[in-house]
Short mmCIF file of C-alpha atoms in Angstrom, two decimals:
data_model
loop_
_atom_site.label_atom_id
_atom_site.label_comp_id
_atom_site.label_asym_id
_atom_site.label_seq_id
_atom_site.Cartn_x
_atom_site.Cartn_y
_atom_site.Cartn_z
CA MET A 24 260.65 30.73 -70.32
CA THR A 25 257.03 32.34 -71.12
CA PRO A 26 256.32 35.23 -68.79
CA LEU A 27 253.50 35.03 -66.19
CA LEU A 28 251.44 37.73 -67.39
CA THR A 29 251.85 39.68 -70.73
CA GLY A 30 249.99 42.51 -72.48
CA ARG A 31 250.36 43.11 -76.35
CA GLY A 32 249.11 46.06 -77.97
CA LEU A 33 246.93 47.31 -75.51
CA ILE A 34 244.62 50.14 -76.32
CA LYS A 35 242.29 51.71 -73.95
CA ARG A 36 240.20 55.19 -74.67
CA TYR A 37 238.00 57.33 -72.93
CA GLY A 38 236.14 59.17 -75.52
CA GLN A 39 238.88 60.41 -77.85
CA GLN A 40 241.56 60.32 -75.16
CA HIS A 41 243.90 57.44 -75.14
CA ALA A 42 244.63 55.88 -71.79
CA LEU A 43 246.72 53.25 -73.46
CA ALA A 44 248.15 53.71 -76.59
CA GLY A 45 249.59 50.42 -77.81
CA VAL A 46 251.24 48.91 -74.48
CA ASP A 47 253.28 45.88 -74.53
CA ILE A 48 254.40 44.30 -71.14
CA ASP A 49 255.73 41.18 -69.82
CA ILE A 50 255.60 40.30 -65.96
CA GLU A 51 257.56 37.37 -64.60
CA ALA A 52 256.32 34.77 -62.10
CA GLY A 53 257.50 35.93 -58.53
CA GLU A 54 258.62 39.42 -60.06
CA VAL A 55 257.90 42.84 -58.12
CA LEU A 56 257.77 45.92 -60.23
CA ALA A 57 256.29 49.44 -59.80
CA ILE A 58 254.57 51.33 -62.62
CA VAL A 59 255.26 55.04 -62.50
CA GLY A 60 254.30 57.97 -64.20
CA PRO A 61 252.57 61.33 -63.86
CA SER A 62 249.04 61.68 -62.99
CA GLY A 63 247.03 61.05 -66.06
CA SER A 64 249.82 58.91 -67.88
CA GLY A 65 247.86 55.83 -67.80
CA LYS A 66 249.44 53.67 -64.98
CA THR A 67 246.34 52.87 -63.31
CA SER A 68 244.31 52.10 -66.34
CA LEU A 69 247.02 49.54 -67.37
CA LEU A 70 246.75 47.98 -63.89
CA HIS A 71 243.15 47.71 -64.39
CA VAL A 72 243.41 46.55 -67.73
CA LEU A 73 245.72 43.68 -66.92
CA ALA A 74 243.73 42.89 -63.83
CA GLY A 75 240.65 42.48 -65.80
CA ILE A 76 238.77 45.23 -64.15
CA LEU A 77 238.58 47.01 -67.39
CA ARG A 78 238.52 45.71 -71.07
CA ALA A 79 240.89 47.13 -73.50
CA GLU A 80 239.46 48.10 -76.84
CA GLU A 81 242.40 46.47 -78.45
CA GLY A 82 245.15 44.13 -77.76
CA GLN A 83 245.79 40.68 -75.99
CA ILE A 84 246.36 39.64 -72.24
CA THR A 85 247.70 36.09 -71.33
CA LEU A 86 248.09 34.59 -67.97
CA ALA A 87 250.47 31.56 -67.73
CA GLY A 88 250.20 31.25 -71.55
CA GLN A 89 246.29 31.41 -71.78
CA ARG A 90 244.21 34.44 -73.32
CA ILE A 91 242.27 36.03 -70.61
CA ASP A 92 241.21 39.34 -72.52
CA GLN A 93 238.42 37.18 -74.41
CA LEU A 94 236.63 35.94 -71.10
CA ASN A 95 233.11 36.97 -70.34
CA GLU A 96 232.25 38.96 -67.09
CA THR A 97 231.48 35.66 -65.41
CA LYS A 98 234.86 34.19 -65.98
CA ARG A 99 236.72 37.51 -65.29
CA SER A 100 235.22 37.84 -62.08
CA GLU A 101 236.14 34.28 -61.04
CA LEU A 102 239.65 34.79 -62.35
CA ARG A 103 240.05 38.20 -60.33
CA ARG A 104 238.73 36.01 -57.03
CA THR A 105 241.04 32.95 -57.58
CA GLU A 106 244.08 33.98 -59.63
CA PHE A 107 244.58 37.75 -58.66
CA GLY A 108 245.01 39.69 -55.36
CA PHE A 109 244.22 43.35 -54.70
CA VAL A 110 245.42 46.15 -52.58
CA PHE A 111 243.88 49.58 -52.96
CA GLN A 112 244.81 52.98 -51.59
CA SER A 113 241.85 52.85 -49.28
CA GLY A 114 242.02 49.26 -48.41
CA MET A 115 238.39 48.71 -49.25
CA LEU A 116 237.89 46.49 -46.24
CA VAL A 117 234.27 45.76 -45.26
CA ALA A 118 233.82 47.84 -42.27
CA GLU A 119 231.15 45.50 -40.58
CA LEU A 120 233.61 42.44 -40.58
CA THR A 121 236.34 41.89 -38.20
CA ALA A 122 240.04 41.86 -39.57
CA GLU A 123 239.96 37.78 -39.91
CA GLU A 124 236.63 37.88 -41.54
CA ASN A 125 237.95 40.46 -44.13
CA VAL A 126 240.91 38.22 -44.66
CA ALA A 127 238.74 35.01 -45.00
CA LEU A 128 236.26 36.42 -47.23
CA PRO A 129 237.84 35.68 -50.50
CA LEU A 130 238.48 31.99 -49.28
CA LEU A 131 234.77 31.65 -48.34
CA LEU A 132 233.77 33.06 -51.62
CA GLY A 133 235.71 30.20 -53.28
CA GLY A 134 233.98 27.62 -51.34
CA ARG A 135 236.36 26.97 -48.64
CA ASP A 136 235.33 25.79 -45.15
CA LYS A 137 234.60 28.50 -42.74
CA GLY A 138 237.08 27.26 -40.10
CA GLU A 139 239.70 26.48 -42.49
CA SER A 140 239.28 30.12 -43.99
CA LEU A 141 239.48 31.64 -40.72
CA ALA A 142 242.59 29.67 -39.43
CA ALA A 143 244.45 30.74 -42.85
CA ALA A 144 243.34 34.37 -42.16
CA ARG A 145 244.73 34.42 -38.64
CA ASP A 146 247.87 32.65 -39.91
CA TRP A 147 248.41 35.51 -42.34
CA LEU A 148 247.62 38.09 -39.73
CA ASP A 149 250.10 36.80 -37.51
CA ARG A 150 252.86 36.97 -40.16
CA LEU A 151 252.06 40.40 -40.95
CA GLY A 152 252.40 41.41 -37.30
CA LEU A 153 248.58 41.85 -36.53
CA ALA A 154 248.37 38.87 -33.90
CA GLY A 155 245.90 39.91 -31.11
CA LYS A 156 243.96 42.20 -33.32
CA GLU A 157 242.16 39.43 -35.62
CA ARG A 158 238.84 40.41 -33.89
CA ARG A 159 238.96 44.18 -34.61
CA ARG A 160 237.08 45.88 -37.18
CA PRO A 161 238.66 48.43 -39.78
CA GLY A 162 237.51 51.44 -37.69
CA GLU A 163 239.59 50.09 -34.52
CA LEU A 164 242.91 49.87 -36.68
CA SER A 165 245.28 52.49 -37.54
CA GLY A 166 245.86 53.04 -41.35
CA GLY A 167 248.92 51.09 -41.44
CA GLU A 168 247.21 48.18 -39.77
CA ALA A 169 244.32 48.40 -42.09
CA GLN A 170 246.51 48.29 -44.97
CA ARG A 171 248.28 45.04 -43.58
CA VAL A 172 244.79 43.48 -43.24
CA ALA A 173 244.30 44.27 -46.97
CA ILE A 174 247.61 42.45 -47.91
CA ALA A 175 246.63 39.64 -45.95
CA ARG A 176 243.21 39.57 -47.88
CA SER A 177 245.16 39.83 -50.96
CA ILE A 178 247.43 36.84 -50.51
CA ALA A 179 245.39 34.45 -48.21
CA HIS A 180 243.98 32.73 -51.29
CA ARG A 181 247.53 32.39 -52.98
CA PRO A 182 247.14 34.33 -56.11
CA LYS A 183 249.50 34.39 -59.18
CA VAL A 184 249.33 38.03 -59.31
CA ILE A 185 248.84 40.81 -56.54
CA PHE A 186 248.07 44.27 -57.86
CA ALA A 187 248.59 47.17 -55.68
CA ASP A 188 247.17 50.48 -56.95
CA GLU A 189 248.79 53.51 -54.75
CA PRO A 190 248.82 51.18 -51.61
CA THR A 191 250.77 54.11 -49.81
CA GLY A 192 248.64 56.93 -50.87
CA ALA A 193 246.68 57.39 -47.59
CA LEU A 194 249.75 56.63 -45.16
CA ASP A 195 252.71 58.65 -44.07
CA THR A 196 255.89 57.86 -45.80
CA LYS A 197 257.30 55.66 -43.08
CA THR A 198 254.17 53.60 -42.65
CA GLY A 199 253.72 53.47 -46.43
CA HIS A 200 257.10 52.23 -47.15
CA ALA A 201 256.99 49.65 -44.39
CA THR A 202 253.50 48.39 -45.46
CA VAL A 203 254.89 47.74 -48.94
CA HIS A 204 257.82 45.96 -47.78
CA ALA A 205 255.44 43.84 -45.97
CA LEU A 206 253.41 43.22 -49.00
CA ILE A 207 256.43 42.32 -51.01
CA ASP A 208 257.71 39.87 -48.19
CA ALA A 209 254.49 38.19 -48.09
CA ALA A 210 254.15 37.77 -51.92
CA ARG A 211 257.69 36.24 -51.90
CA ALA A 212 256.35 33.62 -49.55
CA THR A 213 254.04 32.42 -51.95
CA GLY A 214 255.79 33.00 -55.17
CA ALA A 215 253.02 35.50 -56.30
CA ALA A 216 254.29 38.38 -58.78
CA VAL A 217 253.57 42.15 -57.43
CA ILE A 218 252.60 44.86 -59.70
CA ILE A 219 252.49 48.31 -57.71
CA VAL A 220 251.17 51.57 -59.09
CA THR A 221 252.73 54.47 -57.46
CA HIS A 222 253.87 58.17 -57.67
CA ASP A 223 256.34 57.71 -54.83
CA ARG A 224 260.00 57.80 -56.42
CA GLU A 225 261.42 56.55 -53.30
CA LEU A 226 259.23 53.46 -53.19
CA ALA A 227 259.57 52.72 -56.63
CA ALA A 228 263.37 53.14 -56.34
CA ALA A 229 263.01 50.12 -53.71
CA VAL A 230 261.61 47.52 -55.89
CA PRO A 231 263.68 45.22 -58.62
CA ARG A 232 262.09 46.93 -61.67
CA THR A 233 260.19 50.17 -62.68
CA VAL A 234 258.13 50.53 -65.83
CA SER A 235 257.70 54.35 -66.78
CA ILE A 236 254.49 55.19 -68.71
CA ARG A 237 253.74 58.44 -70.24
CA ASP A 238 250.58 59.40 -72.28
CA GLY A 239 249.64 55.99 -72.56
CA ARG A 240 252.87 54.52 -73.74
CA ILE A 241 255.59 53.02 -71.92
CA GLU A 242 259.04 55.05 -71.89
CA HIS A 243 261.29 52.77 -70.66
CA SER A 244 261.57 49.35 -68.39
CA ALA A 245 264.49 49.04 -66.29
CA PRO A 246 265.91 47.99 -62.69
CA ALA A 247 265.14 50.47 -60.28
CA VAL A 248 267.70 53.21 -59.55
CA PRO A 249 267.90 54.34 -55.85
CA VAL A 250 267.05 57.68 -55.26
CA ALA A 251 270.19 60.02 -54.20
#
């Protein structure tokens, strides 16, 4: 079976420094994996290249068998809006919008009806334990609640892949792990694949597969081994 998302021979440089030095990676539909490695290893660069946020100088990326690395910026932006979802360390919610408006935003940008979009947003907020907080703005939510809003926003349009870049970095350990489990459960409800960049060994050990990267190269890819 063809993997959902693949990267082949990915090379990304910053000046003379290789962030990615020839990376090959496959992600299956519905898979959950963690990309781990020391600071500066290339893990965030890999996530951003796969997501079309950054361009690789060399290599190929395919989504559902179709090349996406050659798309122009307009098409790449559309791809990120329709086929991908994102959860960042800081949440990156729009401060002026309510929780339900933040979640509905990708749907509205995709041309969906406002009432339908807000109804879908409220449904996801309810699933993620935020019923009754739909009208609160980000500044009125705890860090964990704000990240759950970000999760709802990332999945409401039912993307094929969700990219999570250090999603627990601004949270305490207990809240962070609960938040990631909420993300995984939400993704499994829709069949989306989840790619998590993290430096948290315990979190990485809780997902089905880990990909370890160092100096821009994948060291190994294996089922997660629980931390003793």
